[in-house]
Amino acid sequence: MSDTHITVLIVDDHPHGREGMRDILSGDESFSIVGEAANGEQAIMLAASLVPDLVLMDINMPVMNGMEATQRIKTIDPRIKIIMVTVSDDISDLFEAIKRGAQGYLLKNLSPSAWLEYLRAVAVDEAPLSKELAFRMLQEFNGGSSGAAGGSKATKAEVARVDNAAFTEQGAAHTALTQREREVLERVAFGGSNRQIADSFGISEHTVKNHLKNILQKLHLENRVQLTRYALEKGLAKE
């Protein structure tokens, strides 16, 4: 993928939904729509043959839903980045999308400019999770009212007992992070962009990117959304 040409596969069972996404992407010449699908099965076939940079994936579709299609596409080619598109901001959908391998989550009622900004950031691995969603995830893991993330909840006492050993509890493959990497991870969990993180530490964005690359490698994760989920599950981001 080049910095100026991002290929996109659109997946939505409603023609108007596909048209709306086409209209948004047409406003930025850096995006090129290479295919469209009306259900999950079509999405899998087209993703395998077209190998797009991004897939805009509706969640609720006939034949095969977007969650299942996302998981299968990521199995075929984990390099393909998938953004779930929905009218719902149900936190359980977000958790499920992350579990299935999605890189992001867009609401259909967001402005076209917000869509384009977010998709460009995802394409270059710089899209933070929104502060609102990050906070809601933290509330869930700290014993919130709904049972997302597989229905399990962590009480505040349990979260408080999680210390730096959380980084290595999954074995030797999860090498302990440095103090600065832990600090960067915490800011990622609260929706900080590379620029915001760099400014907070007085370092360059390039240095932040290097820290993120190292963190992802050490934790065997793929993207910022998974980093956020990891940090919140382990109690590494505090209220």
PDB file of C-alpha atoms in Angstrom:
ATOM      1  CA  MET A   1       0.000   0.000   0.000  1.00  0.00           C
ATOM      2  CA  SER A   2       1.310   3.425  -0.873  1.00  0.00           C
ATOM      3  CA  ASP A   3       0.759   6.486   1.280  1.00  0.00           C
ATOM      4  CA  THR A   4      -1.436   8.030  -1.408  1.00  0.00           C
ATOM      5  CA  HIS A   5      -3.371   5.060  -2.740  1.00  0.00           C
ATOM      6  CA  ILE A   6      -5.488   2.935  -0.413  1.00  0.00           C
ATOM      7  CA  THR A   7      -7.566   0.160  -1.976  1.00  0.00           C
ATOM      8  CA  VAL A   8     -10.926  -0.516  -0.342  1.00  0.00           C
ATOM      9  CA  LEU A   9     -13.502  -3.315  -0.439  1.00  0.00           C
ATOM     10  CA  ILE A  10     -17.021  -2.223   0.606  1.00  0.00           C
ATOM     11  CA  VAL A  11     -19.276  -4.807   2.262  1.00  0.00           C
ATOM     12  CA  ASP A  12     -22.932  -4.021   3.067  1.00  0.00           C
ATOM     13  CA  ASP A  13     -26.150  -5.872   2.225  1.00  0.00           C
ATOM     14  CA  HIS A  14     -28.045  -2.629   1.630  1.00  0.00           C
ATOM     15  CA  PRO A  15     -27.421  -0.871  -1.718  1.00  0.00           C
ATOM     16  CA  HIS A  16     -27.932   2.502  -0.038  1.00  0.00           C
ATOM     17  CA  GLY A  17     -25.307   1.585   2.539  1.00  0.00           C
ATOM     18  CA  ARG A  18     -22.768   0.773  -0.168  1.00  0.00           C
ATOM     19  CA  GLU A  19     -23.696   3.948  -2.024  1.00  0.00           C
ATOM     20  CA  GLY A  20     -23.152   6.026   1.107  1.00  0.00           C
ATOM     21  CA  MET A  21     -19.680   4.598   1.608  1.00  0.00           C
ATOM     22  CA  ARG A  22     -18.865   5.145  -2.068  1.00  0.00           C
ATOM     23  CA  ASP A  23     -19.912   8.775  -1.750  1.00  0.00           C
ATOM     24  CA  ILE A  24     -17.712   9.315   1.298  1.00  0.00           C
ATOM     25  CA  LEU A  25     -14.631   7.724  -0.265  1.00  0.00           C
ATOM     26  CA  SER A  26     -15.106   9.588  -3.521  1.00  0.00           C
ATOM     27  CA  GLY A  27     -14.313  12.766  -1.619  1.00  0.00           C
ATOM     28  CA  ASP A  28     -10.681  11.731  -1.240  1.00  0.00           C
ATOM     29  CA  GLU A  29      -8.575  10.657  -4.207  1.00  0.00           C
ATOM     30  CA  SER A  30      -6.240   8.631  -1.988  1.00  0.00           C
ATOM     31  CA  PHE A  31      -8.936   5.945  -1.723  1.00  0.00           C
ATOM     32  CA  SER A  32      -9.758   3.545  -4.550  1.00  0.00           C
ATOM     33  CA  ILE A  33     -12.769   1.212  -4.340  1.00  0.00           C
ATOM     34  CA  VAL A  34     -11.770  -2.129  -5.867  1.00  0.00           C
ATOM     35  CA  GLY A  35     -14.915  -4.134  -5.114  1.00  0.00           C
ATOM     36  CA  GLU A  36     -18.259  -4.393  -3.365  1.00  0.00           C
ATOM     37  CA  ALA A  37     -19.996  -7.283  -1.612  1.00  0.00           C
ATOM     38  CA  ALA A  38     -23.507  -7.783  -0.237  1.00  0.00           C
ATOM     39  CA  ASN A  39     -22.747 -10.455   2.369  1.00  0.00           C
ATOM     40  CA  GLY A  40     -19.934 -12.108   4.264  1.00  0.00           C
ATOM     41  CA  GLU A  41     -19.377 -14.958   1.837  1.00  0.00           C
ATOM     42  CA  GLN A  42     -18.949 -12.574  -1.082  1.00  0.00           C
ATOM     43  CA  ALA A  43     -16.613 -10.479   1.059  1.00  0.00           C
ATOM     44  CA  ILE A  44     -14.346 -13.458   1.730  1.00  0.00           C
ATOM     45  CA  MET A  45     -14.082 -14.367  -1.950  1.00  0.00           C
ATOM     46  CA  LEU A  46     -13.414 -10.795  -3.048  1.00  0.00           C
ATOM     47  CA  ALA A  47     -10.910 -10.152  -0.267  1.00  0.00           C
ATOM     48  CA  ALA A  48      -8.968 -13.255  -1.269  1.00  0.00           C
ATOM     49  CA  SER A  49      -8.866 -12.288  -4.948  1.00  0.00           C
ATOM     50  CA  LEU A  50      -8.494  -8.516  -4.673  1.00  0.00           C
ATOM     51  CA  VAL A  51      -6.375  -8.289  -1.485  1.00  0.00           C
ATOM     52  CA  PRO A  52      -7.525  -4.745  -0.589  1.00  0.00           C
ATOM     53  CA  ASP A  53      -5.733  -2.581   1.936  1.00  0.00           C
ATOM     54  CA  LEU A  54      -8.977  -1.923   3.820  1.00  0.00           C
ATOM     55  CA  VAL A  55     -12.354  -3.645   4.113  1.00  0.00           C
ATOM     56  CA  LEU A  56     -15.362  -1.629   5.290  1.00  0.00           C
ATOM     57  CA  MET A  57     -17.485  -4.383   6.826  1.00  0.00           C
ATOM     58  CA  ASP A  58     -21.124  -4.091   7.839  1.00  0.00           C
ATOM     59  CA  ILE A  59     -21.935  -6.223  10.890  1.00  0.00           C
ATOM     60  CA  ASN A  60     -25.462  -7.489  10.297  1.00  0.00           C
ATOM     61  CA  MET A  61     -25.874  -9.181   6.913  1.00  0.00           C
ATOM     62  CA  PRO A  62     -27.653 -12.260   5.519  1.00  0.00           C
ATOM     63  CA  VAL A  63     -25.861 -15.472   4.480  1.00  0.00           C
ATOM     64  CA  MET A  64     -22.860 -14.628   6.690  1.00  0.00           C
ATOM     65  CA  ASN A  65     -22.521 -11.724   9.097  1.00  0.00           C
ATOM     66  CA  GLY A  66     -19.613  -9.320   9.228  1.00  0.00           C
ATOM     67  CA  MET A  67     -18.089 -10.750  12.397  1.00  0.00           C
ATOM     68  CA  GLU A  68     -17.680 -14.229  10.905  1.00  0.00           C
ATOM     69  CA  ALA A  69     -16.452 -12.833   7.595  1.00  0.00           C
ATOM     70  CA  THR A  70     -13.881 -10.710   9.416  1.00  0.00           C
ATOM     71  CA  GLN A  71     -12.444 -13.696  11.248  1.00  0.00           C
ATOM     72  CA  ARG A  72     -12.168 -15.732   8.048  1.00  0.00           C
ATOM     73  CA  ILE A  73     -10.582 -12.929   6.045  1.00  0.00           C
ATOM     74  CA  LYS A  74      -7.983 -12.361   8.759  1.00  0.00           C
ATOM     75  CA  THR A  75      -7.190 -16.079   8.646  1.00  0.00           C
ATOM     76  CA  ILE A  76      -6.689 -15.904   4.881  1.00  0.00           C
ATOM     77  CA  ASP A  77      -4.587 -12.731   4.942  1.00  0.00           C
ATOM     78  CA  PRO A  78      -3.920 -10.990   8.283  1.00  0.00           C
ATOM     79  CA  ARG A  79      -2.431  -7.984   6.449  1.00  0.00           C
ATOM     80  CA  ILE A  80      -5.880  -6.877   5.294  1.00  0.00           C
ATOM     81  CA  LYS A  81      -7.252  -4.245   7.667  1.00  0.00           C
ATOM     82  CA  ILE A  82     -10.938  -4.477   8.479  1.00  0.00           C
ATOM     83  CA  ILE A  83     -13.111  -1.669   9.794  1.00  0.00           C
ATOM     84  CA  MET A  84     -16.519  -2.616  11.156  1.00  0.00           C
ATOM     85  CA  VAL A  85     -19.313  -0.264  10.058  1.00  0.00           C
ATOM     86  CA  THR A  86     -22.538  -0.092  12.061  1.00  0.00           C
ATOM     87  CA  VAL A  87     -25.322   2.151  13.323  1.00  0.00           C
ATOM     88  CA  SER A  88     -24.872   0.778  16.854  1.00  0.00           C
ATOM     89  CA  ASP A  89     -22.281   1.820  19.428  1.00  0.00           C
ATOM     90  CA  ASP A  90     -22.983  -1.269  21.548  1.00  0.00           C
ATOM     91  CA  ILE A  91     -19.761  -1.973  23.442  1.00  0.00           C
ATOM     92  CA  SER A  92     -20.296  -5.731  23.053  1.00  0.00           C
ATOM     93  CA  ASP A  93     -20.068  -5.326  19.269  1.00  0.00           C
ATOM     94  CA  LEU A  94     -16.752  -3.551  19.679  1.00  0.00           C
ATOM     95  CA  PHE A  95     -15.356  -6.316  21.852  1.00  0.00           C
ATOM     96  CA  GLU A  96     -16.521  -8.997  19.431  1.00  0.00           C
ATOM     97  CA  ALA A  97     -15.043  -7.136  16.462  1.00  0.00           C
ATOM     98  CA  ILE A  98     -11.664  -6.926  18.212  1.00  0.00           C
ATOM     99  CA  LYS A  99     -11.777 -10.626  19.051  1.00  0.00           C
ATOM    100  CA  ARG A 100     -12.421 -11.432  15.399  1.00  0.00           C
ATOM    101  CA  GLY A 101      -9.435  -9.354  14.264  1.00  0.00           C
ATOM    102  CA  ALA A 102     -10.907  -5.986  13.250  1.00  0.00           C
ATOM    103  CA  GLN A 103      -8.632  -2.955  13.273  1.00  0.00           C
ATOM    104  CA  GLY A 104     -11.339  -0.383  13.861  1.00  0.00           C
ATOM    105  CA  TYR A 105     -14.973   0.519  14.294  1.00  0.00           C
ATOM    106  CA  LEU A 106     -16.945   3.272  12.529  1.00  0.00           C
ATOM    107  CA  LEU A 107     -20.456   4.527  13.176  1.00  0.00           C
ATOM    108  CA  LYS A 108     -22.512   5.213  10.068  1.00  0.00           C
ATOM    109  CA  ASN A 109     -23.754   8.537  11.416  1.00  0.00           C
ATOM    110  CA  LEU A 110     -20.292  10.089  11.665  1.00  0.00           C
ATOM    111  CA  SER A 111     -19.450  12.941   9.309  1.00  0.00           C
ATOM    112  CA  PRO A 112     -17.645  12.128   6.030  1.00  0.00           C
ATOM    113  CA  SER A 113     -14.617  14.117   7.196  1.00  0.00           C
ATOM    114  CA  ALA A 114     -14.422  11.999  10.367  1.00  0.00           C
ATOM    115  CA  TRP A 115     -14.628   8.840   8.252  1.00  0.00           C
ATOM    116  CA  LEU A 116     -11.826   9.904   5.946  1.00  0.00           C
ATOM    117  CA  GLU A 117      -9.569  11.064   8.761  1.00  0.00           C
ATOM    118  CA  TYR A 118     -10.060   7.810  10.636  1.00  0.00           C
ATOM    119  CA  LEU A 119      -9.551   5.568   7.596  1.00  0.00           C
ATOM    120  CA  ARG A 120      -6.354   7.365   6.613  1.00  0.00           C
ATOM    121  CA  ALA A 121      -5.046   6.868  10.143  1.00  0.00           C
ATOM    122  CA  VAL A 122      -5.973   3.168  10.151  1.00  0.00           C
ATOM    123  CA  ALA A 123      -4.213   2.686   6.825  1.00  0.00           C
ATOM    124  CA  VAL A 124      -0.916   3.794   8.363  1.00  0.00           C
ATOM    125  CA  ASP A 125      -1.508   2.170  11.771  1.00  0.00           C
ATOM    126  CA  GLU A 126      -1.995   5.449  13.611  1.00  0.00           C
ATOM    127  CA  ALA A 127      -5.706   5.362  14.441  1.00  0.00           C
ATOM    128  CA  PRO A 128      -6.375   5.636  18.170  1.00  0.00           C
ATOM    129  CA  LEU A 129      -9.492   4.269  19.770  1.00  0.00           C
ATOM    130  CA  SER A 130     -11.777   7.162  20.661  1.00  0.00           C
ATOM    131  CA  LYS A 131     -11.468   8.393  24.235  1.00  0.00           C
ATOM    132  CA  GLU A 132     -15.177   7.731  24.772  1.00  0.00           C
ATOM    133  CA  LEU A 133     -14.960   4.091  23.725  1.00  0.00           C
ATOM    134  CA  ALA A 134     -11.705   3.585  25.625  1.00  0.00           C
ATOM    135  CA  PHE A 135     -13.345   4.960  28.783  1.00  0.00           C
ATOM    136  CA  ARG A 136     -16.383   2.709  28.297  1.00  0.00           C
ATOM    137  CA  MET A 137     -14.118  -0.297  27.877  1.00  0.00           C
ATOM    138  CA  LEU A 138     -12.291   0.637  31.072  1.00  0.00           C
ATOM    139  CA  GLN A 139     -15.605   0.898  32.910  1.00  0.00           C
ATOM    140  CA  GLU A 140     -16.572  -2.568  31.653  1.00  0.00           C
ATOM    141  CA  PHE A 141     -13.324  -4.144  32.826  1.00  0.00           C
ATOM    142  CA  ASN A 142     -13.577  -2.334  36.157  1.00  0.00           C
ATOM    143  CA  GLY A 143     -16.927  -3.945  36.900  1.00  0.00           C
ATOM    144  CA  GLY A 144     -19.327  -1.991  34.697  1.00  0.00           C
ATOM    145  CA  SER A 145     -22.995  -2.746  34.316  1.00  0.00           C
ATOM    146  CA  SER A 146     -22.893  -4.852  31.152  1.00  0.00           C
ATOM    147  CA  GLY A 147     -21.069  -8.097  30.575  1.00  0.00           C
ATOM    148  CA  ALA A 148     -18.989  -7.480  27.503  1.00  0.00           C
ATOM    149  CA  ALA A 149     -15.761  -9.278  26.724  1.00  0.00           C
ATOM    150  CA  GLY A 150     -17.198 -12.724  27.098  1.00  0.00           C
ATOM    151  CA  GLY A 151     -19.343 -11.819  30.076  1.00  0.00           C
ATOM    152  CA  SER A 152     -16.444 -11.630  32.525  1.00  0.00           C
ATOM    153  CA  LYS A 153     -15.880  -8.617  34.763  1.00  0.00           C
ATOM    154  CA  ALA A 154     -12.973  -7.544  36.914  1.00  0.00           C
ATOM    155  CA  THR A 155     -13.692  -5.883  40.237  1.00  0.00           C
ATOM    156  CA  LYS A 156     -11.685  -2.819  41.218  1.00  0.00           C
ATOM    157  CA  ALA A 157      -9.902  -4.900  43.863  1.00  0.00           C
ATOM    158  CA  GLU A 158      -8.917  -7.457  41.232  1.00  0.00           C
ATOM    159  CA  VAL A 159      -7.740  -4.754  38.866  1.00  0.00           C
ATOM    160  CA  ALA A 160      -5.689  -3.161  41.659  1.00  0.00           C
ATOM    161  CA  ARG A 161      -3.842  -6.444  42.229  1.00  0.00           C
ATOM    162  CA  VAL A 162      -2.589  -6.503  38.653  1.00  0.00           C
ATOM    163  CA  ASP A 163       0.964  -5.154  38.558  1.00  0.00           C
ATOM    164  CA  ASN A 164       3.883  -5.193  36.152  1.00  0.00           C
ATOM    165  CA  ALA A 165       3.852  -8.989  36.170  1.00  0.00           C
ATOM    166  CA  ALA A 166       0.773  -8.754  33.968  1.00  0.00           C
ATOM    167  CA  PHE A 167       3.056  -8.059  31.048  1.00  0.00           C
ATOM    168  CA  THR A 168       4.822 -11.422  31.458  1.00  0.00           C
ATOM    169  CA  GLU A 169       2.098 -13.675  32.829  1.00  0.00           C
ATOM    170  CA  GLN A 170       1.431 -15.261  29.447  1.00  0.00           C
ATOM    171  CA  GLY A 171       4.927 -16.715  29.310  1.00  0.00           C
ATOM    172  CA  ALA A 172       8.292 -15.956  27.817  1.00  0.00           C
ATOM    173  CA  ALA A 173       6.760 -14.843  24.511  1.00  0.00           C
ATOM    174  CA  HIS A 174       5.430 -11.728  26.249  1.00  0.00           C
ATOM    175  CA  THR A 175       8.713 -10.041  27.127  1.00  0.00           C
ATOM    176  CA  ALA A 176       8.430  -7.416  29.874  1.00  0.00           C
ATOM    177  CA  LEU A 177       7.977  -3.889  28.588  1.00  0.00           C
ATOM    178  CA  THR A 178      10.179  -0.976  29.589  1.00  0.00           C
ATOM    179  CA  GLN A 179       8.793   1.758  31.809  1.00  0.00           C
ATOM    180  CA  ARG A 180       8.442   4.136  28.857  1.00  0.00           C
ATOM    181  CA  GLU A 181       6.661   1.447  26.806  1.00  0.00           C
ATOM    182  CA  ARG A 182       4.207   0.973  29.680  1.00  0.00           C
ATOM    183  CA  GLU A 183       3.594   4.707  29.750  1.00  0.00           C
ATOM    184  CA  VAL A 184       3.000   4.790  25.996  1.00  0.00           C
ATOM    185  CA  LEU A 185       0.650   1.816  26.259  1.00  0.00           C
ATOM    186  CA  GLU A 186      -1.381   3.562  28.953  1.00  0.00           C
ATOM    187  CA  ARG A 187      -1.833   6.633  26.758  1.00  0.00           C
ATOM    188  CA  VAL A 188      -2.819   4.477  23.794  1.00  0.00           C
ATOM    189  CA  ALA A 189      -5.483   2.896  25.997  1.00  0.00           C
ATOM    190  CA  PHE A 190      -6.984   6.326  26.613  1.00  0.00           C
ATOM    191  CA  GLY A 191      -7.166   7.193  22.936  1.00  0.00           C
ATOM    192  CA  GLY A 192      -3.984   9.211  22.571  1.00  0.00           C
ATOM    193  CA  SER A 193      -2.725   9.833  19.043  1.00  0.00           C
ATOM    194  CA  ASN A 194       0.965   9.561  18.162  1.00  0.00           C
ATOM    195  CA  ARG A 195       1.257  13.350  18.178  1.00  0.00           C
ATOM    196  CA  GLN A 196      -0.435  13.683  21.581  1.00  0.00           C
ATOM    197  CA  ILE A 197       1.753  10.950  23.075  1.00  0.00           C
ATOM    198  CA  ALA A 198       4.883  12.526  21.623  1.00  0.00           C
ATOM    199  CA  ASP A 199       3.959  15.955  23.023  1.00  0.00           C
ATOM    200  CA  SER A 200       3.221  14.543  26.480  1.00  0.00           C
ATOM    201  CA  PHE A 201       6.716  13.037  26.738  1.00  0.00           C
ATOM    202  CA  GLY A 202       8.609  15.673  24.765  1.00  0.00           C
ATOM    203  CA  ILE A 203       9.749  13.130  22.178  1.00  0.00           C
ATOM    204  CA  SER A 204       9.286  12.797  18.413  1.00  0.00           C
ATOM    205  CA  GLU A 205       6.427  10.989  16.698  1.00  0.00           C
ATOM    206  CA  HIS A 206       9.034   8.714  15.126  1.00  0.00           C
ATOM    207  CA  THR A 207      10.141   7.646  18.605  1.00  0.00           C
ATOM    208  CA  VAL A 208       6.522   6.967  19.581  1.00  0.00           C
ATOM    209  CA  LYS A 209       6.097   4.797  16.480  1.00  0.00           C
ATOM    210  CA  ASN A 210       9.191   2.826  17.441  1.00  0.00           C
ATOM    211  CA  HIS A 211       7.838   2.302  20.960  1.00  0.00           C
ATOM    212  CA  LEU A 212       4.512   1.101  19.539  1.00  0.00           C
ATOM    213  CA  LYS A 213       6.266  -1.272  17.156  1.00  0.00           C
ATOM    214  CA  ASN A 214       8.261  -2.755  20.043  1.00  0.00           C
ATOM    215  CA  ILE A 215       5.162  -3.065  22.245  1.00  0.00           C
ATOM    216  CA  LEU A 216       3.196  -4.852  19.520  1.00  0.00           C
ATOM    217  CA  GLN A 217       6.068  -7.271  18.899  1.00  0.00           C
ATOM    218  CA  LYS A 218       6.575  -8.049  22.582  1.00  0.00           C
ATOM    219  CA  LEU A 219       2.879  -8.618  23.269  1.00  0.00           C
ATOM    220  CA  HIS A 220       2.239 -10.445  19.978  1.00  0.00           C
ATOM    221  CA  LEU A 221      -0.552  -8.051  19.061  1.00  0.00           C
ATOM    222  CA  GLU A 222      -1.443  -6.486  15.720  1.00  0.00           C
ATOM    223  CA  ASN A 223      -2.848  -2.999  16.259  1.00  0.00           C
ATOM    224  CA  ARG A 224      -3.767  -0.171  18.623  1.00  0.00           C
ATOM    225  CA  VAL A 225      -7.256  -1.485  19.275  1.00  0.00           C
ATOM    226  CA  GLN A 226      -5.849  -4.785  20.513  1.00  0.00           C
ATOM    227  CA  LEU A 227      -3.333  -2.845  22.618  1.00  0.00           C
ATOM    228  CA  THR A 228      -6.185  -0.923  24.206  1.00  0.00           C
ATOM    229  CA  ARG A 229      -8.081  -4.099  24.993  1.00  0.00           C
ATOM    230  CA  TYR A 230      -4.949  -5.706  26.443  1.00  0.00           C
ATOM    231  CA  ALA A 231      -4.168  -2.714  28.655  1.00  0.00           C
ATOM    232  CA  LEU A 232      -7.710  -2.513  29.998  1.00  0.00           C
ATOM    233  CA  GLU A 233      -8.013  -6.253  30.583  1.00  0.00           C
ATOM    234  CA  LYS A 234      -4.779  -6.271  32.558  1.00  0.00           C
ATOM    235  CA  GLY A 235      -5.635  -3.189  34.589  1.00  0.00           C
ATOM    236  CA  LEU A 236      -2.656  -1.325  33.151  1.00  0.00           C
ATOM    237  CA  ALA A 237      -4.673   1.816  32.433  1.00  0.00           C
ATOM    238  CA  LYS A 238      -6.025   3.514  35.527  1.00  0.00           C
ATOM    239  CA  GLU A 239      -9.041   5.814  35.892  1.00  0.00           C
TER     240      GLU A 239
END
